[in-house]
PDB file of C-alpha atoms in Angstrom:
ATOM      1  CA  MET W  12      41.173  11.763  25.891  1.00 52.00           C
ATOM      2  CA  PRO W  13      40.323   8.052  26.624  1.00 61.00           C
ATOM      3  CA  PHE W  14      37.994   6.230  24.265  1.00 62.00           C
ATOM      4  CA  VAL W  15      34.469   5.536  25.457  1.00 72.00           C
ATOM      5  CA  ILE W  16      33.628   1.851  24.806  1.00 77.00           C
ATOM      6  CA  GLY W  17      29.962   0.885  24.406  1.00 75.00           C
ATOM      7  CA  LYS W  18      28.451  -2.338  25.882  1.00 81.00           C
ATOM      8  CA  LEU W  19      27.604  -4.983  23.322  1.00 78.00           C
ATOM      9  CA  GLU W  20      24.371  -6.725  24.076  1.00 80.00           C
ATOM     10  CA  ASN W  21      22.723  -9.835  22.443  1.00 83.00           C
ATOM     11  CA  LEU W  22      19.042  -9.703  22.134  1.00 85.00           C
ATOM     12  CA  SER W  23      16.491 -12.524  21.538  1.00 86.00           C
ATOM     13  CA  LEU W  24      15.104 -12.808  18.080  1.00 88.00           C
ATOM     14  CA  ARG W  25      11.554 -12.657  19.486  1.00 86.00           C
ATOM     15  CA  GLU W  26      12.314  -9.143  20.876  1.00 85.00           C
ATOM     16  CA  LEU W  27      12.363  -8.057  17.292  1.00 84.00           C
ATOM     17  CA  TRP W  28       9.939 -10.614  15.683  1.00 87.00           C
ATOM     18  CA  ARG W  29       7.287 -12.080  17.762  1.00 85.00           C
ATOM     19  CA  HIS W  30       5.878 -14.374  15.163  1.00 87.00           C
ATOM     20  CA  GLU W  31       7.902 -16.523  12.783  1.00 85.00           C
ATOM     21  CA  GLU W  32       5.441 -16.564   9.850  1.00 84.00           C
ATOM     22  CA  HIS W  33       3.973 -13.049  10.041  1.00 85.00           C
ATOM     23  CA  ASP W  34       7.071 -11.189  11.275  1.00 87.00           C
ATOM     24  CA  PHE W  35      10.291 -12.962  10.664  1.00 90.00           C
ATOM     25  CA  THR W  36       9.616 -14.438   7.332  1.00 90.00           C
ATOM     26  CA  PRO W  37       8.444 -11.231   5.632  1.00 89.00           C
ATOM     27  CA  TRP W  38      11.403  -9.404   7.084  1.00 89.00           C
ATOM     28  CA  LEU W  39      13.890 -11.914   5.701  1.00 91.00           C
ATOM     29  CA  ALA W  40      12.062 -11.873   2.282  1.00 89.00           C
ATOM     30  CA  GLU W  41      12.482  -8.095   2.196  1.00 86.00           C
ATOM     31  CA  ASN W  42      16.050  -8.228   3.235  1.00 87.00           C
ATOM     32  CA  ILE W  43      17.138 -11.392   1.345  1.00 89.00           C
ATOM     33  CA  SER W  44      20.321  -9.411   0.525  1.00 85.00           C
ATOM     34  CA  GLU W  45      21.619 -10.018   4.070  1.00 85.00           C
ATOM     35  CA  LEU W  46      21.536 -13.830   3.352  1.00 89.00           C
ATOM     36  CA  SER W  47      22.735 -13.473  -0.199  1.00 85.00           C
ATOM     37  CA  ASP W  48      25.768 -11.596   1.114  1.00 81.00           C
ATOM     38  CA  LEU W  49      26.504 -14.428   3.585  1.00 84.00           C
ATOM     39  CA  LEU W  50      26.328 -17.175   1.001  1.00 82.00           C
ATOM     40  CA  GLY W  51      27.857 -15.186  -1.760  1.00 77.00           C
ATOM     41  CA  VAL W  52      24.980 -15.862  -4.116  1.00 80.00           C
ATOM     42  CA  PRO W  53      22.300 -13.481  -5.428  1.00 82.00           C
ATOM     43  CA  ILE W  54      18.977 -14.824  -4.282  1.00 88.00           C
ATOM     44  CA  ILE W  55      15.583 -13.684  -5.700  1.00 88.00           C
ATOM     45  CA  VAL W  56      12.526 -14.377  -3.602  1.00 89.00           C
ATOM     46  CA  ASP W  57       9.656 -15.781  -5.680  1.00 87.00           C
ATOM     47  CA  GLN W  58       7.129 -16.648  -2.924  1.00 88.00           C
ATOM     48  CA  THR W  59       6.576 -16.808   0.801  1.00 88.00           C
ATOM     49  CA  GLU W  60       4.575 -19.547   2.503  1.00 85.00           C
ATOM     50  CA  HIS W  61       4.724 -21.802  -0.637  1.00 85.00           C
ATOM     51  CA  ARG W  62       2.648 -24.855  -0.110  1.00 81.00           C
ATOM     52  CA  VAL W  63       4.392 -28.154  -0.569  1.00 81.00           C
ATOM     53  CA  GLY W  64       2.032 -31.078   0.146  1.00 77.00           C
ATOM     54  CA  ASN W  65       0.514 -30.646   3.419  1.00 77.00           C
ATOM     55  CA  TYR W  66       3.146 -28.087   4.568  1.00 79.00           C
ATOM     56  CA  GLU W  67       4.198 -24.496   3.783  1.00 87.00           C
ATOM     57  CA  LEU W  68       7.678 -23.659   2.889  1.00 92.00           C
ATOM     58  CA  ASP W  69       8.629 -20.286   4.368  1.00 92.00           C
ATOM     59  CA  ILE W  70      10.659 -18.833   1.437  1.00 93.00           C
ATOM     60  CA  LEU W  71      10.883 -20.124  -2.180  1.00 92.00           C
ATOM     61  CA  GLY W  72      13.270 -18.485  -4.534  1.00 90.00           C
ATOM     62  CA  HIS W  73      16.045 -18.935  -7.161  1.00 89.00           C
ATOM     63  CA  VAL W  74      19.539 -17.930  -7.886  1.00 84.00           C
ATOM     64  CA  GLU W  75      19.410 -14.750  -9.937  1.00 76.00           C
ATOM     65  CA  GLU W  76      19.507 -15.405 -13.821  1.00 67.00           C
ATOM     66  CA  THR W  77      19.521 -19.094 -13.323  1.00 73.00           C
ATOM     67  CA  ASP W  78      17.070 -21.941 -12.729  1.00 74.00           C
ATOM     68  CA  GLU W  79      18.642 -23.017  -9.483  1.00 83.00           C
ATOM     69  CA  VAL W  80      15.812 -23.330  -6.866  1.00 90.00           C
ATOM     70  CA  VAL W  81      16.489 -21.957  -3.359  1.00 93.00           C
ATOM     71  CA  ILE W  82      14.437 -22.933  -0.397  1.00 95.00           C
ATOM     72  CA  ILE W  83      14.598 -21.408   3.089  1.00 96.00           C
ATOM     73  CA  GLU W  84      12.994 -22.650   6.244  1.00 95.00           C
ATOM     74  CA  ASN W  85      13.004 -20.528   9.334  1.00 94.00           C
ATOM     75  CA  GLN W  86      12.747 -21.120  13.064  1.00 93.00           C
ATOM     76  CA  LEU W  87      12.862 -18.494  15.893  1.00 92.00           C
ATOM     77  CA  GLY W  88      13.607 -21.314  18.327  1.00 92.00           C
ATOM     78  CA  THR W  89      16.013 -24.299  18.323  1.00 94.00           C
ATOM     79  CA  THR W  90      16.511 -26.656  15.577  1.00 95.00           C
ATOM     80  CA  ASP W  91      14.395 -29.867  15.793  1.00 94.00           C
ATOM     81  CA  HIS W  92      13.834 -33.062  13.986  1.00 94.00           C
ATOM     82  CA  GLY W  93      10.386 -31.862  12.607  1.00 92.00           C
ATOM     83  CA  HIS W  94      11.924 -29.014  10.663  1.00 93.00           C
ATOM     84  CA  LEU W  95      14.762 -31.124   9.491  1.00 94.00           C
ATOM     85  CA  GLY W  96      12.327 -33.606   8.023  1.00 93.00           C
ATOM     86  CA  GLN W  97      10.221 -30.818   6.357  1.00 92.00           C
ATOM     87  CA  LEU W  98      13.390 -29.297   4.901  1.00 92.00           C
ATOM     88  CA  LEU W  99      14.214 -32.557   3.251  1.00 93.00           C
ATOM     89  CA  ALA W 100      10.726 -32.951   2.056  1.00 92.00           C
ATOM     90  CA  TYR W 101      10.692 -29.573   0.419  1.00 91.00           C
ATOM     91  CA  ALA W 102      14.024 -30.237  -1.098  1.00 91.00           C
ATOM     92  CA  ALA W 103      12.862 -33.354  -2.745  1.00 90.00           C
ATOM     93  CA  GLY W 104       9.547 -31.951  -3.954  1.00 88.00           C
ATOM     94  CA  LEU W 105      10.964 -28.847  -5.458  1.00 89.00           C
ATOM     95  CA  GLU W 106      14.320 -30.380  -6.650  1.00 88.00           C
ATOM     96  CA  ALA W 107      16.160 -27.562  -4.775  1.00 91.00           C
ATOM     97  CA  ALA W 108      19.868 -26.830  -5.453  1.00 89.00           C
ATOM     98  CA  ILE W 109      20.288 -24.605  -2.328  1.00 91.00           C
ATOM     99  CA  ILE W 110      18.568 -25.603   0.883  1.00 94.00           C
ATOM    100  CA  VAL W 111      18.885 -23.121   3.802  1.00 96.00           C
ATOM    101  CA  TRP W 112      17.782 -23.680   7.379  1.00 96.00           C
ATOM    102  CA  VAL W 113      17.756 -20.528   9.548  1.00 96.00           C
ATOM    103  CA  ALA W 114      17.418 -20.980  13.211  1.00 95.00           C
ATOM    104  CA  ALA W 115      17.993 -18.962  16.449  1.00 92.00           C
ATOM    105  CA  GLU W 116      19.832 -21.947  18.159  1.00 94.00           C
ATOM    106  CA  VAL W 117      21.499 -24.930  16.609  1.00 94.00           C
ATOM    107  CA  ARG W 118      21.787 -28.312  18.271  1.00 94.00           C
ATOM    108  CA  ASP W 119      24.917 -30.222  17.638  1.00 94.00           C
ATOM    109  CA  GLU W 120      23.151 -33.312  16.110  1.00 95.00           C
ATOM    110  CA  HIS W 121      21.391 -31.104  13.522  1.00 95.00           C
ATOM    111  CA  ARG W 122      24.800 -29.421  12.623  1.00 93.00           C
ATOM    112  CA  SER W 123      26.146 -32.981  12.149  1.00 94.00           C
ATOM    113  CA  ALA W 124      23.058 -34.035   9.950  1.00 95.00           C
ATOM    114  CA  ILE W 125      23.668 -31.022   7.673  1.00 93.00           C
ATOM    115  CA  GLU W 126      27.412 -31.843   7.396  1.00 91.00           C
ATOM    116  CA  TRP W 127      26.435 -35.458   6.669  1.00 92.00           C
ATOM    117  CA  LEU W 128      24.004 -34.434   3.909  1.00 92.00           C
ATOM    118  CA  ASN W 129      26.634 -32.259   2.247  1.00 87.00           C
ATOM    119  CA  ASN W 130      29.109 -35.023   2.325  1.00 85.00           C
ATOM    120  CA  HIS W 131      26.796 -37.602   0.795  1.00 85.00           C
ATOM    121  CA  THR W 132      24.920 -35.567  -1.944  1.00 82.00           C
ATOM    122  CA  ASP W 133      26.462 -34.423  -5.211  1.00 75.00           C
ATOM    123  CA  ASP W 134      27.629 -30.895  -5.877  1.00 70.00           C
ATOM    124  CA  ARG W 135      24.365 -29.826  -7.354  1.00 76.00           C
ATOM    125  CA  THR W 136      22.722 -29.847  -3.984  1.00 85.00           C
ATOM    126  CA  SER W 137      24.060 -27.634  -1.176  1.00 89.00           C
ATOM    127  CA  PHE W 138      22.718 -27.412   2.460  1.00 92.00           C
ATOM    128  CA  PHE W 139      23.208 -24.448   4.643  1.00 93.00           C
ATOM    129  CA  LEU W 140      22.578 -23.931   8.405  1.00 95.00           C
ATOM    130  CA  VAL W 141      22.451 -20.329   9.362  1.00 95.00           C
ATOM    131  CA  ARG W 142      22.010 -18.613  12.834  1.00 94.00           C
ATOM    132  CA  PRO W 143      20.852 -15.008  13.003  1.00 92.00           C
ATOM    133  CA  GLU W 144      22.063 -12.804  15.856  1.00 91.00           C
ATOM    134  CA  VAL W 145      20.537  -9.719  17.062  1.00 88.00           C
ATOM    135  CA  ILE W 146      22.911  -7.187  18.700  1.00 87.00           C
ATOM    136  CA  ARG W 147      22.881  -3.789  20.058  1.00 83.00           C
ATOM    137  CA  ILE W 148      25.517  -1.317  21.510  1.00 85.00           C
ATOM    138  CA  ASP W 149      24.177   0.530  24.459  1.00 83.00           C
ATOM    139  CA  ASP W 150      20.892   2.109  23.341  1.00 78.00           C
ATOM    140  CA  SER W 151      21.526   1.964  19.598  1.00 80.00           C
ATOM    141  CA  LYS W 152      19.037   0.408  17.226  1.00 81.00           C
ATOM    142  CA  PRO W 153      19.404  -3.387  17.032  1.00 82.00           C
ATOM    143  CA  ALA W 154      21.288  -4.964  14.181  1.00 84.00           C
ATOM    144  CA  VAL W 155      20.966  -8.371  12.548  1.00 86.00           C
ATOM    145  CA  ARG W 156      24.165 -10.374  12.018  1.00 88.00           C
ATOM    146  CA  PHE W 157      23.912 -14.022  10.264  1.00 90.00           C
ATOM    147  CA  GLN W 158      26.406 -16.619  11.305  1.00 91.00           C
ATOM    148  CA  LEU W 159      27.057 -19.543   8.934  1.00 90.00           C
ATOM    149  CA  GLU W 160      27.041 -22.684  11.069  1.00 92.00           C
ATOM    150  CA  SER W 161      27.385 -25.346   8.478  1.00 89.00           C
ATOM    151  CA  SER W 162      27.943 -25.390   4.662  1.00 86.00           C
ATOM    152  CA  PRO W 163      29.264 -27.586   1.921  1.00 82.00           C
ATOM    153  CA  SER W 164      33.119 -27.009   1.596  1.00 70.00           C
ATOM    154  CA  GLU W 165      32.892 -26.348  -2.223  1.00 57.00           C
ATOM    155  CA  PHE W 166      29.819 -24.129  -2.054  1.00 52.00           C
ATOM    156  CA  ALA W 167      31.618 -20.694  -2.664  1.00 48.00           C
ATOM    157  CA  ARG W 168      33.564 -21.900  -5.669  1.00 43.00           C
ATOM    158  CA  HIS W 169      30.632 -23.771  -7.370  1.00 52.00           C
ATOM    159  CA  LEU W 170      27.763 -21.373  -6.632  1.00 53.00           C
ATOM    160  CA  GLN W 171      29.718 -18.071  -6.986  1.00 49.00           C
ATOM    161  CA  GLY W 172      30.934 -19.466 -10.345  1.00 51.00           C
ATOM    162  CA  ILE W 173      27.382 -19.978 -11.581  1.00 52.00           C
ATOM    163  CA  ALA W 174      26.386 -16.499 -10.476  1.00 52.00           C
ATOM    164  CA  ALA W 175      29.510 -14.835 -12.001  1.00 52.00           C
ATOM    165  CA  SER W 176      29.349 -16.420 -15.311  1.00 51.00           C
ATOM    166  CA  SER W 177      25.654 -15.853 -15.857  1.00 51.00           C
ATOM    167  CA  ASN W 178      25.429 -12.400 -14.429  1.00 54.00           C
ATOM    168  CA  ARG W 179      28.331 -10.620 -15.752  1.00 61.00           C
ATOM    169  CA  ALA W 180      26.894  -9.675 -19.212  1.00 65.00           C
ATOM    170  CA  SER W 181      23.565  -9.087 -17.734  1.00 72.00           C
ATOM    171  CA  HIS W 182      24.912  -6.684 -15.131  1.00 74.00           C
ATOM    172  CA  GLU W 183      26.769  -4.622 -17.800  1.00 83.00           C
ATOM    173  CA  PHE W 184      23.647  -4.247 -19.825  1.00 87.00           C
ATOM    174  CA  ARG W 185      21.519  -3.270 -16.866  1.00 88.00           C
ATOM    175  CA  LEU W 186      24.087  -0.625 -15.589  1.00 88.00           C
ATOM    176  CA  THR W 187      24.044   0.876 -19.179  1.00 92.00           C
ATOM    177  CA  PHE W 188      20.328   0.698 -19.708  1.00 94.00           C
ATOM    178  CA  TRP W 189      19.230   2.016 -16.278  1.00 94.00           C
ATOM    179  CA  GLY W 190      21.857   4.740 -16.505  1.00 93.00           C
ATOM    180  CA  GLY W 191      20.388   5.833 -19.756  1.00 95.00           C
ATOM    181  CA  LEU W 192      16.857   5.825 -18.521  1.00 96.00           C
ATOM    182  CA  LEU W 193      17.750   7.898 -15.426  1.00 95.00           C
ATOM    183  CA  GLU W 194      19.475  10.459 -17.753  1.00 94.00           C
ATOM    184  CA  TYR W 195      16.314  10.348 -19.947  1.00 95.00           C
ATOM    185  CA  LEU W 196      13.930  11.034 -16.949  1.00 95.00           C
ATOM    186  CA  LYS W 197      16.050  13.764 -15.502  1.00 93.00           C
ATOM    187  CA  ALA W 198      16.456  15.592 -18.688  1.00 94.00           C
ATOM    188  CA  ARG W 199      12.678  15.751 -18.983  1.00 93.00           C
ATOM    189  CA  GLY W 200      12.082  17.374 -15.667  1.00 91.00           C
ATOM    190  CA  ASN W 201      11.215  14.406 -13.268  1.00 90.00           C
ATOM    191  CA  PRO W 202      12.759  15.543  -9.875  1.00 89.00           C
ATOM    192  CA  TRP W 203      11.981  12.031  -8.333  1.00 86.00           C
ATOM    193  CA  ALA W 204      14.718  10.684 -10.746  1.00 87.00           C
ATOM    194  CA  ASN W 205      17.468  13.104  -9.423  1.00 86.00           C
ATOM    195  CA  GLY W 206      20.206  11.858  -7.179  1.00 80.00           C
ATOM    196  CA  ARG W 207      19.617   8.216  -8.326  1.00 82.00           C
ATOM    197  CA  SER W 208      22.475   5.799  -9.155  1.00 81.00           C
ATOM    198  CA  THR W 209      22.253   3.179 -11.972  1.00 85.00           C
ATOM    199  CA  SER W 210      21.951  -0.360 -10.845  1.00 79.00           C
ATOM    200  CA  LYS W 211      22.869  -3.957 -11.818  1.00 77.00           C
ATOM    201  CA  ASP W 212      19.534  -5.260 -10.592  1.00 77.00           C
ATOM    202  CA  ALA W 213      16.761  -6.314 -12.788  1.00 80.00           C
ATOM    203  CA  TRP W 214      14.518  -3.500 -11.545  1.00 84.00           C
ATOM    204  CA  ILE W 215      14.771   0.233 -10.488  1.00 89.00           C
ATOM    205  CA  ALA W 216      12.438   1.598  -7.971  1.00 88.00           C
ATOM    206  CA  PHE W 217      10.917   5.106  -7.324  1.00 90.00           C
ATOM    207  CA  GLY W 218       9.293   6.072  -4.128  1.00 87.00           C
ATOM    208  CA  VAL W 219       6.006   7.767  -4.007  1.00 88.00           C
ATOM    209  CA  GLY W 220       5.938   9.051  -0.463  1.00 85.00           C
ATOM    210  CA  ARG W 221       4.798   5.967   1.507  1.00 86.00           C
ATOM    211  CA  SER W 222       6.916   2.953   2.636  1.00 83.00           C
ATOM    212  CA  GLY W 223       6.033  -0.454   1.043  1.00 84.00           C
ATOM    213  CA  ILE W 224       4.584   1.281  -2.081  1.00 91.00           C
ATOM    214  CA  GLY W 225       6.589   2.371  -5.253  1.00 90.00           C
ATOM    215  CA  ALA W 226       6.620   2.860  -8.917  1.00 93.00           C
ATOM    216  CA  HIS W 227       9.027   0.455 -10.532  1.00 93.00           C
ATOM    217  CA  VAL W 228      10.415  -0.526 -13.854  1.00 94.00           C
ATOM    218  CA  SER W 229      11.398  -4.132 -14.198  1.00 90.00           C
ATOM    219  CA  MET W 230      13.088  -6.474 -16.771  1.00 87.00           C
ATOM    220  CA  ALA W 231      10.398  -9.217 -16.726  1.00 82.00           C
ATOM    221  CA  THR W 232      10.576 -12.721 -18.067  1.00 73.00           C
ATOM    222  CA  GLY W 233       9.942 -13.235 -21.775  1.00 74.00           C
ATOM    223  CA  SER W 234      12.033 -10.109 -22.907  1.00 84.00           C
ATOM    224  CA  ARG W 235       9.510  -7.695 -21.529  1.00 90.00           C
ATOM    225  CA  ILE W 236       9.763  -4.471 -19.810  1.00 94.00           C
ATOM    226  CA  ARG W 237       7.240  -3.970 -16.898  1.00 94.00           C
ATOM    227  CA  VAL W 238       6.143  -0.683 -15.418  1.00 96.00           C
ATOM    228  CA  GLU W 239       4.149  -1.031 -12.288  1.00 95.00           C
ATOM    229  CA  VAL W 240       2.822   0.120  -8.885  1.00 96.00           C
ATOM    230  CA  TYR W 241       4.589  -2.351  -6.635  1.00 91.00           C
ATOM    231  CA  LEU W 242       3.211  -3.104  -3.302  1.00 91.00           C
ATOM    232  CA  SER W 243       6.105  -4.817  -1.408  1.00 83.00           C
ATOM    233  CA  GLN W 244       4.340  -5.288   1.976  1.00 81.00           C
ATOM    234  CA  ASP W 245       0.857  -6.314   0.945  1.00 84.00           C
ATOM    235  CA  SER W 246       0.302  -9.826   2.379  1.00 80.00           C
ATOM    236  CA  ASP W 247      -3.275  -9.119   3.320  1.00 87.00           C
ATOM    237  CA  LYS W 248      -3.765  -7.591  -0.121  1.00 91.00           C
ATOM    238  CA  THR W 249      -5.450  -4.418   1.372  1.00 92.00           C
ATOM    239  CA  ASN W 250      -3.626  -1.849  -0.999  1.00 94.00           C
ATOM    240  CA  PHE W 251      -4.218  -4.102  -4.043  1.00 95.00           C
ATOM    241  CA  ASP W 252      -7.922  -4.449  -3.295  1.00 95.00           C
ATOM    242  CA  LEU W 253      -8.179  -0.606  -2.661  1.00 95.00           C
ATOM    243  CA  LEU W 254      -6.670   0.008  -6.287  1.00 96.00           C
ATOM    244  CA  GLN W 255      -8.905  -2.624  -7.808  1.00 95.00           C
ATOM    245  CA  GLU W 256     -11.909  -0.811  -6.386  1.00 95.00           C
ATOM    246  CA  HIS W 257     -10.993   1.838  -8.858  1.00 96.00           C
ATOM    247  CA  CYS W 258     -10.170  -0.566 -11.681  1.00 96.00           C
ATOM    248  CA  ALA W 259     -12.148   1.268 -14.417  1.00 97.00           C
ATOM    249  CA  ASP W 260     -10.818   4.699 -13.610  1.00 96.00           C
ATOM    250  CA  ILE W 261      -7.193   3.375 -13.454  1.00 97.00           C
ATOM    251  CA  GLU W 262      -7.405   1.442 -16.699  1.00 97.00           C
ATOM    252  CA  ALA W 263      -8.867   4.551 -18.457  1.00 97.00           C
ATOM    253  CA  LEU W 264      -5.439   6.355 -17.716  1.00 97.00           C
ATOM    254  CA  PHE W 265      -3.660   3.601 -20.000  1.00 97.00           C
ATOM    255  CA  PRO W 266      -5.408   3.745 -23.414  1.00 96.00           C
ATOM    256  CA  GLY W 267      -4.005   1.075 -25.687  1.00 95.00           C
ATOM    257  CA  GLU W 268      -2.434  -0.840 -22.841  1.00 96.00           C
ATOM    258  CA  ALA W 269      -3.484  -4.241 -21.249  1.00 96.00           C
ATOM    259  CA  VAL W 270      -3.321  -3.412 -17.543  1.00 97.00           C
ATOM    260  CA  SER W 271      -2.387  -6.446 -15.526  1.00 96.00           C
ATOM    261  CA  TRP W 272      -3.909  -6.918 -12.229  1.00 96.00           C
ATOM    262  CA  GLU W 273      -1.449  -9.385 -10.223  1.00 92.00           C
ATOM    263  CA  ARG W 274      -2.818  -9.919  -6.720  1.00 88.00           C
ATOM    264  CA  LEU W 275      -0.089 -12.698  -6.116  1.00 81.00           C
ATOM    265  CA  ASP W 276      -2.086 -14.580  -3.438  1.00 76.00           C
ATOM    266  CA  GLY W 277       0.247 -16.318  -1.013  1.00 64.00           C
ATOM    267  CA  ARG W 278       2.983 -13.831  -1.583  1.00 67.00           C
ATOM    268  CA  LEU W 279       4.191 -10.813   0.417  1.00 73.00           C
ATOM    269  CA  ALA W 280       3.813  -8.420  -2.559  1.00 81.00           C
ATOM    270  CA  SER W 281       1.227  -7.595  -5.365  1.00 89.00           C
ATOM    271  CA  ARG W 282       1.372  -5.365  -8.329  1.00 92.00           C
ATOM    272  CA  VAL W 283      -0.621  -3.497 -11.075  1.00 96.00           C
ATOM    273  CA  ALA W 284       1.459  -3.265 -14.316  1.00 95.00           C
ATOM    274  CA  VAL W 285       1.670  -2.701 -18.043  1.00 96.00           C
ATOM    275  CA  TYR W 286       4.113  -4.686 -20.249  1.00 95.00           C
ATOM    276  CA  ARG W 287       5.930  -4.087 -23.481  1.00 95.00           C
ATOM    277  CA  PRO W 288       8.309  -6.590 -25.281  1.00 94.00           C
ATOM    278  CA  TYR W 289      11.811  -5.338 -26.244  1.00 93.00           C
ATOM    279  CA  ASP W 290      14.821  -6.725 -28.122  1.00 92.00           C
ATOM    280  CA  LYS W 291      17.802  -6.485 -25.705  1.00 89.00           C
ATOM    281  CA  ALA W 292      20.192  -6.178 -28.667  1.00 90.00           C
ATOM    282  CA  LYS W 293      18.456  -3.157 -30.139  1.00 94.00           C
ATOM    283  CA  VAL W 294      18.117  -1.150 -26.795  1.00 94.00           C
ATOM    284  CA  ALA W 295      21.646  -1.866 -25.564  1.00 90.00           C
ATOM    285  CA  ASP W 296      22.837   1.476 -27.052  1.00 91.00           C
ATOM    286  CA  ALA W 297      21.538   4.813 -27.817  1.00 91.00           C
ATOM    287  CA  THR W 298      19.160   3.778 -30.630  1.00 93.00           C
ATOM    288  CA  THR W 299      15.810   4.822 -31.924  1.00 95.00           C
ATOM    289  CA  GLU W 300      14.357   1.752 -30.455  1.00 96.00           C
ATOM    290  CA  ARG W 301      15.683   2.469 -26.973  1.00 96.00           C
ATOM    291  CA  GLU W 302      14.453   6.195 -27.241  1.00 96.00           C
ATOM    292  CA  GLU W 303      10.853   4.836 -28.059  1.00 97.00           C
ATOM    293  CA  LEU W 304      11.199   2.437 -25.163  1.00 97.00           C
ATOM    294  CA  PHE W 305      12.294   4.984 -22.800  1.00 97.00           C
ATOM    295  CA  SER W 306       9.325   7.355 -23.874  1.00 97.00           C
ATOM    296  CA  TRP W 307       6.981   4.516 -23.144  1.00 98.00           C
ATOM    297  CA  ILE W 308       8.492   3.846 -19.699  1.00 97.00           C
ATOM    298  CA  ALA W 309       8.396   7.453 -18.699  1.00 97.00           C
ATOM    299  CA  LYS W 310       4.848   8.005 -19.642  1.00 97.00           C
ATOM    300  CA  ASN W 311       3.540   4.797 -17.794  1.00 97.00           C
ATOM    301  CA  LEU W 312       5.920   5.471 -14.922  1.00 96.00           C
ATOM    302  CA  GLN W 313       4.525   8.888 -14.352  1.00 96.00           C
ATOM    303  CA  LEU W 314       0.924   7.535 -14.646  1.00 97.00           C
ATOM    304  CA  PHE W 315       1.550   4.876 -12.113  1.00 96.00           C
ATOM    305  CA  ARG W 316       3.107   7.423  -9.704  1.00 95.00           C
ATOM    306  CA  THR W 317      -0.115   9.360 -10.072  1.00 94.00           C
ATOM    307  CA  VAL W 318      -2.166   6.315  -9.317  1.00 96.00           C
ATOM    308  CA  ALA W 319      -0.300   5.393  -6.294  1.00 94.00           C
ATOM    309  CA  ARG W 320      -0.315   8.824  -4.801  1.00 93.00           C
ATOM    310  CA  LYS W 321      -3.962   9.416  -5.574  1.00 94.00           C
ATOM    311  CA  TYR W 322      -5.299   6.079  -4.180  1.00 94.00           C
ATOM    312  CA  LEU W 323      -2.712   5.067  -1.604  1.00 92.00           C
ATOM    313  CA  VAL W 324      -0.706   7.891  -0.289  1.00 83.00           C
ATOM    314  CA  THR W 325      -2.224  10.272   2.359  1.00 60.00           C
ATOM    315  CA  PRO W 326      -2.463  13.877   1.370  1.00 44.00           C
ATOM    316  CA  ALA W 327      -0.203  14.798   4.251  1.00 42.00           C
ATOM    317  CA  SER W 328       2.608  12.902   2.481  1.00 43.00           C
ATOM    318  CA  ASN W 329       2.264  14.395  -0.922  1.00 43.00           C
ATOM    319  CA  THR W 330       5.598  16.291  -1.238  1.00 41.00           C
ATOM    320  CA  GLN W 331       5.910  16.479  -4.975  1.00 43.00           C
TER     321      GLN W 331
END
């Protein structure tokens, strides 16, 4: 029987994202792993539309577990001199280590400019020119594929070395810690923890029945564990403001805890959270300290699931 070959079609970026700031930038921030995979470097998004002087940088981030600053500027159209100038201003103002220019079409002169910058700056600064493609086979869903148009010749060795050396120990700890937490939650009758795999990420997320809203546990800065309602698609802060209308009732659910209301203006996400300090060395194994921390996480995770489902999830979607 002969094979049936589909027809590959290239789509315009604007068929998926009509507006760069309101559509494409939030999508890229939520799917930053696509860009991380291309560059071979784990990028963590810190902020979208970050103001630098009189301009706004599309995405500000860092290399996971390092202080290496990552800046990303997007264009749904063709590269131009204006965006090149802004990119250089952002790089200088933020002392960026990784500078990424994402554009639908790349002019030869701008590809040459990025190559020139990489050849005339030291190895602490790396410039990348990336072109996203949207493809579809017959009537399938569209898929995004990133093409690397220009990069420093030594970027893979240099940046992957940074990531590998700093992340190896952290990844081992996280895999063990999250694995232990999942077992703890499942053993205590939490069905939403079933079927989950451990992770090397600095957080673990649990759905509550509505896209863009979750109950998360994160390893926050300052050796703290954070349990939270995380609103990943809350750029207009509608969901955060709805929760804050019930501030007194929500805080009453957490006696003895300092509930942190983090609106995160200017960023895509927002959160409501509680924090607890921990000693990594004391919770790396199955110790009394880890058991106490797991108990604290489980209690507050269940409470935040209750908060999210009560105030943000429609009754029709309440499945558990």
